[in-house]
């Protein structure tokens, strides 16, 4: 009982999703004497659903906790978990599966507004007594309530994207990922080809703006303007990968943190999103376009400098035709964007 109380104190003391998930899966692993327990993200990308392991407790110990390793774990189509997929389709709260070799898995989907974003998975637990089931049920209620509280504080109320105040934490995590990856590569000394490939893959920050959004509000009213924002946010969710972070900074301005890809692939991903928006038939409004400016993330530079560069690329895109994508470093290299250094600051022209 003392152990359960301690876990509940930890759960109710967290204000971070990752720490909350670690506390909950640790409590369930200990309570059920499981050989392994995991927190799974259930990711919706367009019409497809994927499963991604986020946190693993192996024989009572946290495994693969390094963030740069966690983000290398691939998303797996839910079709590879047919029993889980069937249970989710039937809106079950507890999904059990016994393999041919006798191994037993128990999935505990966390339902929020008829949707599951997180599922807890327990391998080979001891038999559940009525008392164990009751305690588990109480832990899951507390967990669900705190997930709701965190989502409420971290999400934009209109679009459901991450809000501006969560940006610093997410940006810091990306910086830690980059630094940890560099340090591990220096220690491991991998082969030359992999080092070259990893160097080409970087993290990217993009700032995007809906073109002529004020005209939409003035012509059709704020209700249609809000609908445009919601639909653009939905297109963002279906156009980007589950590991990318999507923010609404305010008004018609959005920010994207794009993880680990080459410059060419980053441009292709942004271009695909731009085309998706331009082709979408917005009710009453018709055609809506966006402009995007992006820059690579230097792990040793503060966020304000990187945002400033992406913002300058966005300003160039909006000043030169709109409905286009501009990469800051390419603009500088080609001479289209000039930087004049002064003793006190950097000025853009």
GROMACS .gro file of C-alpha atoms in nm:
model
  349
    1UNK     CA    1   0.000   0.000   0.000
    2UNK     CA    2   0.286   0.242   0.084
    3UNK     CA    3   0.434   0.180  -0.261
    4UNK     CA    4   0.103   0.258  -0.433
    5UNK     CA    5   0.062   0.578  -0.232
    6UNK     CA    6   0.414   0.680  -0.329
    7UNK     CA    7   0.337   0.623  -0.698
    8UNK     CA    8   0.014   0.822  -0.671
    9UNK     CA    9   0.204   1.110  -0.509
   10UNK     CA   10   0.450   1.105  -0.801
   11UNK     CA   11   0.172   1.093  -1.060
   12UNK     CA   12  -0.016   1.388  -0.911
   13UNK     CA   13   0.304   1.592  -0.879
   14UNK     CA   14   0.402   1.594  -1.247
   15UNK     CA   15   0.339   1.873  -1.496
   16UNK     CA   16   0.508   1.697  -1.787
   17UNK     CA   17   0.362   1.422  -2.008
   18UNK     CA   18   0.682   1.214  -2.022
   19UNK     CA   19   0.735   1.211  -1.645
   20UNK     CA   20   0.366   1.137  -1.591
   21UNK     CA   21   0.385   0.840  -1.829
   22UNK     CA   22   0.697   0.703  -1.659
   23UNK     CA   23   0.532   0.722  -1.316
   24UNK     CA   24   0.212   0.550  -1.433
   25UNK     CA   25   0.376   0.265  -1.623
   26UNK     CA   26   0.622   0.210  -1.336
   27UNK     CA   27   0.332   0.185  -1.091
   28UNK     CA   28   0.141  -0.064  -1.308
   29UNK     CA   29   0.455  -0.270  -1.375
   30UNK     CA   30   0.523  -0.301  -1.003
   31UNK     CA   31   0.160  -0.364  -0.913
   32UNK     CA   32   0.115  -0.645  -1.170
   33UNK     CA   33   0.468  -0.793  -1.142
   34UNK     CA   34   0.494  -0.768  -1.520
   35UNK     CA   35   0.804  -0.883  -1.706
   36UNK     CA   36   0.776  -0.574  -1.925
   37UNK     CA   37   0.545  -0.275  -1.959
   38UNK     CA   38   0.526  -0.002  -2.220
   39UNK     CA   39   0.360   0.328  -2.296
   40UNK     CA   40   0.244   0.326  -2.658
   41UNK     CA   41   0.148   0.630  -2.864
   42UNK     CA   42  -0.149   0.568  -3.094
   43UNK     CA   43  -0.088   0.800  -3.388
   44UNK     CA   44  -0.340   0.900  -3.653
   45UNK     CA   45  -0.180   1.009  -3.981
   46UNK     CA   46  -0.448   1.079  -4.239
   47UNK     CA   47  -0.657   0.763  -4.260
   48UNK     CA   48  -0.383   0.539  -4.119
   49UNK     CA   49  -0.313   0.450  -3.754
   50UNK     CA   50   0.033   0.373  -3.617
   51UNK     CA   51   0.170   0.245  -3.287
   52UNK     CA   52   0.494   0.383  -3.144
   53UNK     CA   53   0.666   0.265  -2.826
   54UNK     CA   54   0.742   0.566  -2.611
   55UNK     CA   55   0.856   0.432  -2.271
   56UNK     CA   56   0.953   0.078  -2.170
   57UNK     CA   57   0.990  -0.073  -1.823
   58UNK     CA   58   1.188  -0.398  -1.848
   59UNK     CA   59   1.187  -0.612  -1.531
   60UNK     CA   60   1.121  -0.305  -1.320
   61UNK     CA   61   1.385  -0.082  -1.483
   62UNK     CA   62   1.341   0.205  -1.728
   63UNK     CA   63   1.480   0.107  -2.068
   64UNK     CA   64   1.589   0.326  -2.362
   65UNK     CA   65   1.523   0.646  -2.170
   66UNK     CA   66   1.767   0.850  -2.380
   67UNK     CA   67   1.551   1.079  -2.591
   68UNK     CA   68   1.768   1.057  -2.900
   69UNK     CA   69   1.715   0.678  -2.900
   70UNK     CA   70   1.342   0.696  -2.832
   71UNK     CA   71   1.283   0.910  -3.141
   72UNK     CA   72   1.466   0.654  -3.357
   73UNK     CA   73   1.204   0.389  -3.273
   74UNK     CA   74   0.984   0.360  -3.582
   75UNK     CA   75   0.607   0.387  -3.596
   76UNK     CA   76   0.446   0.051  -3.669
   77UNK     CA   77   0.112   0.014  -3.854
   78UNK     CA   78  -0.158  -0.096  -3.611
   79UNK     CA   79  -0.235  -0.386  -3.846
   80UNK     CA   80   0.068  -0.557  -3.689
   81UNK     CA   81  -0.132  -0.564  -3.363
   82UNK     CA   82  -0.463  -0.714  -3.487
   83UNK     CA   83  -0.597  -0.787  -3.135
   84UNK     CA   84  -0.525  -0.431  -3.023
   85UNK     CA   85  -0.683  -0.289  -3.341
   86UNK     CA   86  -0.995  -0.501  -3.291
   87UNK     CA   87  -1.024  -0.396  -2.927
   88UNK     CA   88  -0.994  -0.029  -3.014
   89UNK     CA   89  -1.259  -0.063  -3.284
   90UNK     CA   90  -1.489  -0.210  -3.020
   91UNK     CA   91  -1.402   0.068  -2.771
   92UNK     CA   92  -1.281  -0.181  -2.510
   93UNK     CA   93  -1.119  -0.057  -2.188
   94UNK     CA   94  -0.914  -0.375  -2.134
   95UNK     CA   95  -0.781  -0.584  -2.424
   96UNK     CA   96  -0.621  -0.920  -2.346
   97UNK     CA   97  -0.427  -1.149  -2.577
   98UNK     CA   98  -0.257  -1.485  -2.514
   99UNK     CA   99   0.003  -1.593  -2.770
  100UNK     CA  100   0.058  -1.952  -2.881
  101UNK     CA  101   0.364  -1.979  -2.656
  102UNK     CA  102   0.155  -1.877  -2.356
  103UNK     CA  103   0.279  -1.518  -2.329
  104UNK     CA  104   0.004  -1.284  -2.217
  105UNK     CA  105  -0.041  -0.919  -2.314
  106UNK     CA  106  -0.285  -0.674  -2.162
  107UNK     CA  107  -0.355  -0.340  -2.331
  108UNK     CA  108  -0.519  -0.053  -2.141
  109UNK     CA  109  -0.633   0.219  -2.388
  110UNK     CA  110  -0.671   0.565  -2.237
  111UNK     CA  111  -0.998   0.690  -2.385
  112UNK     CA  112  -1.050   1.066  -2.402
  113UNK     CA  113  -1.353   1.200  -2.586
  114UNK     CA  114  -1.396   0.873  -2.778
  115UNK     CA  115  -1.035   0.886  -2.894
  116UNK     CA  116  -0.716   0.706  -2.788
  117UNK     CA  117  -0.377   0.875  -2.811
  118UNK     CA  118  -0.202   0.662  -2.548
  119UNK     CA  119  -0.226   0.292  -2.465
  120UNK     CA  120  -0.055   0.115  -2.174
  121UNK     CA  121   0.078  -0.234  -2.246
  122UNK     CA  122   0.164  -0.500  -1.985
  123UNK     CA  123   0.348  -0.826  -2.069
  124UNK     CA  124   0.308  -1.145  -1.865
  125UNK     CA  125   0.148  -0.991  -1.558
  126UNK     CA  126   0.060  -1.196  -1.252
  127UNK     CA  127  -0.304  -1.297  -1.224
  128UNK     CA  128  -0.519  -0.998  -1.136
  129UNK     CA  129  -0.698  -1.022  -0.803
  130UNK     CA  130  -1.011  -0.814  -0.746
  131UNK     CA  131  -0.803  -0.585  -0.526
  132UNK     CA  132  -0.540  -0.543  -0.799
  133UNK     CA  133  -0.807  -0.460  -1.057
  134UNK     CA  134  -0.958  -0.201  -0.823
  135UNK     CA  135  -0.623  -0.032  -0.759
  136UNK     CA  136  -0.539  -0.037  -1.132
  137UNK     CA  137  -0.875   0.123  -1.210
  138UNK     CA  138  -0.805   0.400  -0.959
  139UNK     CA  139  -0.457   0.466  -1.101
  140UNK     CA  140  -0.599   0.489  -1.454
  141UNK     CA  141  -0.868   0.736  -1.344
  142UNK     CA  142  -0.603   0.960  -1.184
  143UNK     CA  143  -0.382   0.924  -1.493
  144UNK     CA  144  -0.666   1.013  -1.731
  145UNK     CA  145  -0.761   1.319  -1.525
  146UNK     CA  146  -0.404   1.449  -1.521
  147UNK     CA  147  -0.365   1.382  -1.894
  148UNK     CA  148  -0.673   1.598  -1.947
  149UNK     CA  149  -0.531   1.875  -1.728
  150UNK     CA  150  -0.198   1.873  -1.911
  151UNK     CA  151  -0.367   1.873  -2.253
  152UNK     CA  152  -0.587   2.163  -2.147
  153UNK     CA  153  -0.284   2.369  -2.046
  154UNK     CA  154  -0.067   2.271  -2.345
  155UNK     CA  155  -0.313   2.279  -2.636
  156UNK     CA  156  -0.454   2.569  -2.832
  157UNK     CA  157  -0.826   2.572  -2.753
  158UNK     CA  158  -0.935   2.639  -3.114
  159UNK     CA  159  -0.712   2.411  -3.324
  160UNK     CA  160  -0.594   2.151  -3.073
  161UNK     CA  161  -0.230   2.207  -3.176
  162UNK     CA  162   0.038   2.271  -2.916
  163UNK     CA  163   0.027   2.629  -2.789
  164UNK     CA  164   0.305   2.884  -2.778
  165UNK     CA  165   0.394   2.836  -2.412
  166UNK     CA  166   0.488   2.471  -2.478
  167UNK     CA  167   0.735   2.567  -2.751
  168UNK     CA  168   1.037   2.624  -2.526
  169UNK     CA  169   1.016   2.280  -2.365
  170UNK     CA  170   0.975   2.103  -2.700
  171UNK     CA  171   1.257   2.305  -2.856
  172UNK     CA  172   1.484   2.221  -2.561
  173UNK     CA  173   1.411   1.851  -2.608
  174UNK     CA  174   1.514   1.873  -2.973
  175UNK     CA  175   1.837   2.047  -2.874
  176UNK     CA  176   1.910   1.774  -2.618
  177UNK     CA  177   1.842   1.513  -2.886
  178UNK     CA  178   2.095   1.676  -3.120
  179UNK     CA  179   2.365   1.717  -2.856
  180UNK     CA  180   2.321   1.363  -2.719
  181UNK     CA  181   2.337   1.223  -3.071
  182UNK     CA  182   2.659   1.412  -3.146
  183UNK     CA  183   2.818   1.294  -2.821
  184UNK     CA  184   2.720   0.930  -2.879
  185UNK     CA  185   2.860   0.942  -3.233
  186UNK     CA  186   3.191   1.077  -3.105
  187UNK     CA  187   3.216   0.790  -2.857
  188UNK     CA  188   3.102   0.515  -3.095
  189UNK     CA  189   3.300   0.641  -3.399
  190UNK     CA  190   3.060   0.490  -3.658
  191UNK     CA  191   3.157   0.432  -4.019
  192UNK     CA  192   3.215   0.724  -4.255
  193UNK     CA  193   2.903   0.670  -4.467
  194UNK     CA  194   2.671   0.676  -4.163
  195UNK     CA  195   2.843   0.987  -4.025
  196UNK     CA  196   2.793   1.165  -4.358
  197UNK     CA  197   2.426   1.062  -4.370
  198UNK     CA  198   2.363   1.174  -4.011
  199UNK     CA  199   2.533   1.507  -4.077
  200UNK     CA  200   2.300   1.573  -4.370
  201UNK     CA  201   1.997   1.500  -4.153
  202UNK     CA  202   1.911   1.797  -3.935
  203UNK     CA  203   1.622   1.938  -3.738
  204UNK     CA  204   1.431   2.229  -3.896
  205UNK     CA  205   1.212   2.511  -3.772
  206UNK     CA  206   0.944   2.657  -3.997
  207UNK     CA  207   0.717   2.957  -3.951
  208UNK     CA  208   0.405   2.961  -4.168
  209UNK     CA  209   0.137   3.220  -4.222
  210UNK     CA  210  -0.202   3.206  -4.395
  211UNK     CA  211  -0.197   3.444  -4.689
  212UNK     CA  212  -0.447   3.734  -4.680
  213UNK     CA  213  -0.611   3.597  -4.366
  214UNK     CA  214  -0.738   3.943  -4.266
  215UNK     CA  215  -0.928   3.954  -4.595
  216UNK     CA  216  -1.097   3.623  -4.503
  217UNK     CA  217  -1.214   3.766  -4.170
  218UNK     CA  218  -1.324   4.095  -4.323
  219UNK     CA  219  -1.509   3.933  -4.613
  220UNK     CA  220  -1.667   3.624  -4.456
  221UNK     CA  221  -1.658   3.697  -4.083
  222UNK     CA  222  -1.462   3.555  -3.790
  223UNK     CA  223  -1.659   3.229  -3.775
  224UNK     CA  224  -1.536   3.135  -4.122
  225UNK     CA  225  -1.191   3.264  -4.029
  226UNK     CA  226  -1.188   3.029  -3.730
  227UNK     CA  227  -1.299   2.742  -3.954
  228UNK     CA  228  -1.006   2.813  -4.188
  229UNK     CA  229  -0.767   2.796  -3.889
  230UNK     CA  230  -0.916   2.464  -3.775
  231UNK     CA  231  -0.900   2.312  -4.124
  232UNK     CA  232  -0.540   2.427  -4.177
  233UNK     CA  233  -0.450   2.267  -3.842
  234UNK     CA  234  -0.617   1.942  -3.954
  235UNK     CA  235  -0.420   1.950  -4.278
  236UNK     CA  236  -0.102   2.001  -4.077
  237UNK     CA  237  -0.173   1.690  -3.870
  238UNK     CA  238  -0.231   1.480  -4.183
  239UNK     CA  239   0.070   1.622  -4.374
  240UNK     CA  240   0.347   1.589  -4.115
  241UNK     CA  241   0.500   1.291  -3.938
  242UNK     CA  242   0.397   1.189  -3.586
  243UNK     CA  243   0.741   1.283  -3.451
  244UNK     CA  244   0.714   1.644  -3.577
  245UNK     CA  245   0.577   1.910  -3.340
  246UNK     CA  246   0.303   2.148  -3.456
  247UNK     CA  247   0.221   2.477  -3.283
  248UNK     CA  248  -0.022   2.761  -3.321
  249UNK     CA  249   0.161   3.072  -3.210
  250UNK     CA  250  -0.142   3.298  -3.239
  251UNK     CA  251  -0.368   3.446  -3.505
  252UNK     CA  252  -0.283   3.292  -3.842
  253UNK     CA  253   0.080   3.209  -3.750
  254UNK     CA  254   0.196   2.851  -3.696
  255UNK     CA  255   0.535   2.696  -3.615
  256UNK     CA  256   0.665   2.350  -3.706
  257UNK     CA  257   0.958   2.162  -3.554
  258UNK     CA  258   1.060   1.908  -3.817
  259UNK     CA  259   1.278   1.627  -3.687
  260UNK     CA  260   1.581   1.462  -3.845
  261UNK     CA  261   1.567   1.491  -4.221
  262UNK     CA  262   1.773   1.634  -4.507
  263UNK     CA  263   1.717   1.982  -4.646
  264UNK     CA  264   1.576   1.835  -4.967
  265UNK     CA  265   1.328   1.616  -4.780
  266UNK     CA  266   1.232   1.904  -4.549
  267UNK     CA  267   1.153   2.122  -4.851
  268UNK     CA  268   0.954   1.836  -5.007
  269UNK     CA  269   0.750   1.787  -4.685
  270UNK     CA  270   0.674   2.160  -4.661
  271UNK     CA  271   0.589   2.174  -5.031
  272UNK     CA  272   0.349   1.881  -4.997
  273UNK     CA  273   0.172   2.062  -4.715
  274UNK     CA  274   0.155   2.387  -4.914
  275UNK     CA  275  -0.003   2.200  -5.205
  276UNK     CA  276  -0.250   2.022  -4.973
  277UNK     CA  277  -0.370   2.359  -4.843
  278UNK     CA  278  -0.388   2.519  -5.190
  279UNK     CA  279  -0.597   2.227  -5.325
  280UNK     CA  280  -0.835   2.207  -5.031
  281UNK     CA  281  -1.188   2.347  -5.093
  282UNK     CA  282  -1.248   2.566  -4.787
  283UNK     CA  283  -1.626   2.604  -4.730
  284UNK     CA  284  -1.758   2.943  -4.845
  285UNK     CA  285  -1.405   3.085  -4.864
  286UNK     CA  286  -1.281   2.872  -5.151
  287UNK     CA  287  -0.905   2.870  -5.207
  288UNK     CA  288  -0.662   2.950  -4.922
  289UNK     CA  289  -0.284   2.959  -4.957
  290UNK     CA  290   0.005   2.970  -4.712
  291UNK     CA  291   0.362   3.097  -4.710
  292UNK     CA  292   0.644   2.920  -4.525
  293UNK     CA  293   0.992   3.022  -4.416
  294UNK     CA  294   1.227   2.767  -4.263
  295UNK     CA  295   1.580   2.739  -4.124
  296UNK     CA  296   1.792   2.460  -3.982
  297UNK     CA  297   1.822   2.422  -3.606
  298UNK     CA  298   2.171   2.476  -3.468
  299UNK     CA  299   2.180   2.293  -3.130
  300UNK     CA  300   2.414   2.555  -2.990
  301UNK     CA  301   2.199   2.856  -3.079
  302UNK     CA  302   1.901   2.994  -2.882
  303UNK     CA  303   1.550   2.956  -3.021
  304UNK     CA  304   1.503   3.329  -3.074
  305UNK     CA  305   1.782   3.340  -3.335
  306UNK     CA  306   1.649   3.042  -3.528
  307UNK     CA  307   1.293   3.173  -3.522
  308UNK     CA  308   1.428   3.508  -3.643
  309UNK     CA  309   1.590   3.344  -3.946
  310UNK     CA  310   1.278   3.143  -4.034
  311UNK     CA  311   1.071   3.459  -3.989
  312UNK     CA  312   1.294   3.648  -4.231
  313UNK     CA  313   1.250   3.372  -4.488
  314UNK     CA  314   0.873   3.391  -4.435
  315UNK     CA  315   0.879   3.770  -4.479
  316UNK     CA  316   1.067   3.724  -4.806
  317UNK     CA  317   0.811   3.467  -4.925
  318UNK     CA  318   0.519   3.697  -4.845
  319UNK     CA  319   0.691   3.994  -5.009
  320UNK     CA  320   0.762   3.798  -5.325
  321UNK     CA  321   0.435   3.649  -5.438
  322UNK     CA  322   0.313   3.447  -5.136
  323UNK     CA  323   0.200   3.083  -5.165
  324UNK     CA  324   0.561   2.971  -5.162
  325UNK     CA  325   0.836   2.823  -4.945
  326UNK     CA  326   1.168   2.992  -4.872
  327UNK     CA  327   1.473   2.847  -4.700
  328UNK     CA  328   1.674   3.106  -4.508
  329UNK     CA  329   2.022   2.967  -4.580
  330UNK     CA  330   1.945   2.937  -4.953
  331UNK     CA  331   1.823   3.298  -4.964
  332UNK     CA  332   2.145   3.422  -4.801
  333UNK     CA  333   2.368   3.204  -5.020
  334UNK     CA  334   2.197   3.323  -5.339
  335UNK     CA  335   2.223   3.687  -5.234
  336UNK     CA  336   1.845   3.739  -5.219
  337UNK     CA  337   1.863   3.811  -4.847
  338UNK     CA  338   2.145   4.027  -4.716
  339UNK     CA  339   2.262   4.047  -4.357
  340UNK     CA  340   2.448   4.347  -4.224
  341UNK     CA  341   2.629   4.297  -3.895
  342UNK     CA  342   2.656   4.585  -3.651
  343UNK     CA  343   2.830   4.594  -3.313
  344UNK     CA  344   2.505   4.560  -3.123
  345UNK     CA  345   2.279   4.344  -3.338
  346UNK     CA  346   2.216   4.178  -3.670
  347UNK     CA  347   2.000   4.364  -3.917
  348UNK     CA  348   1.812   4.204  -4.205
  349UNK     CA  349   1.740   4.364  -4.541
   0.00000   0.00000   0.00000
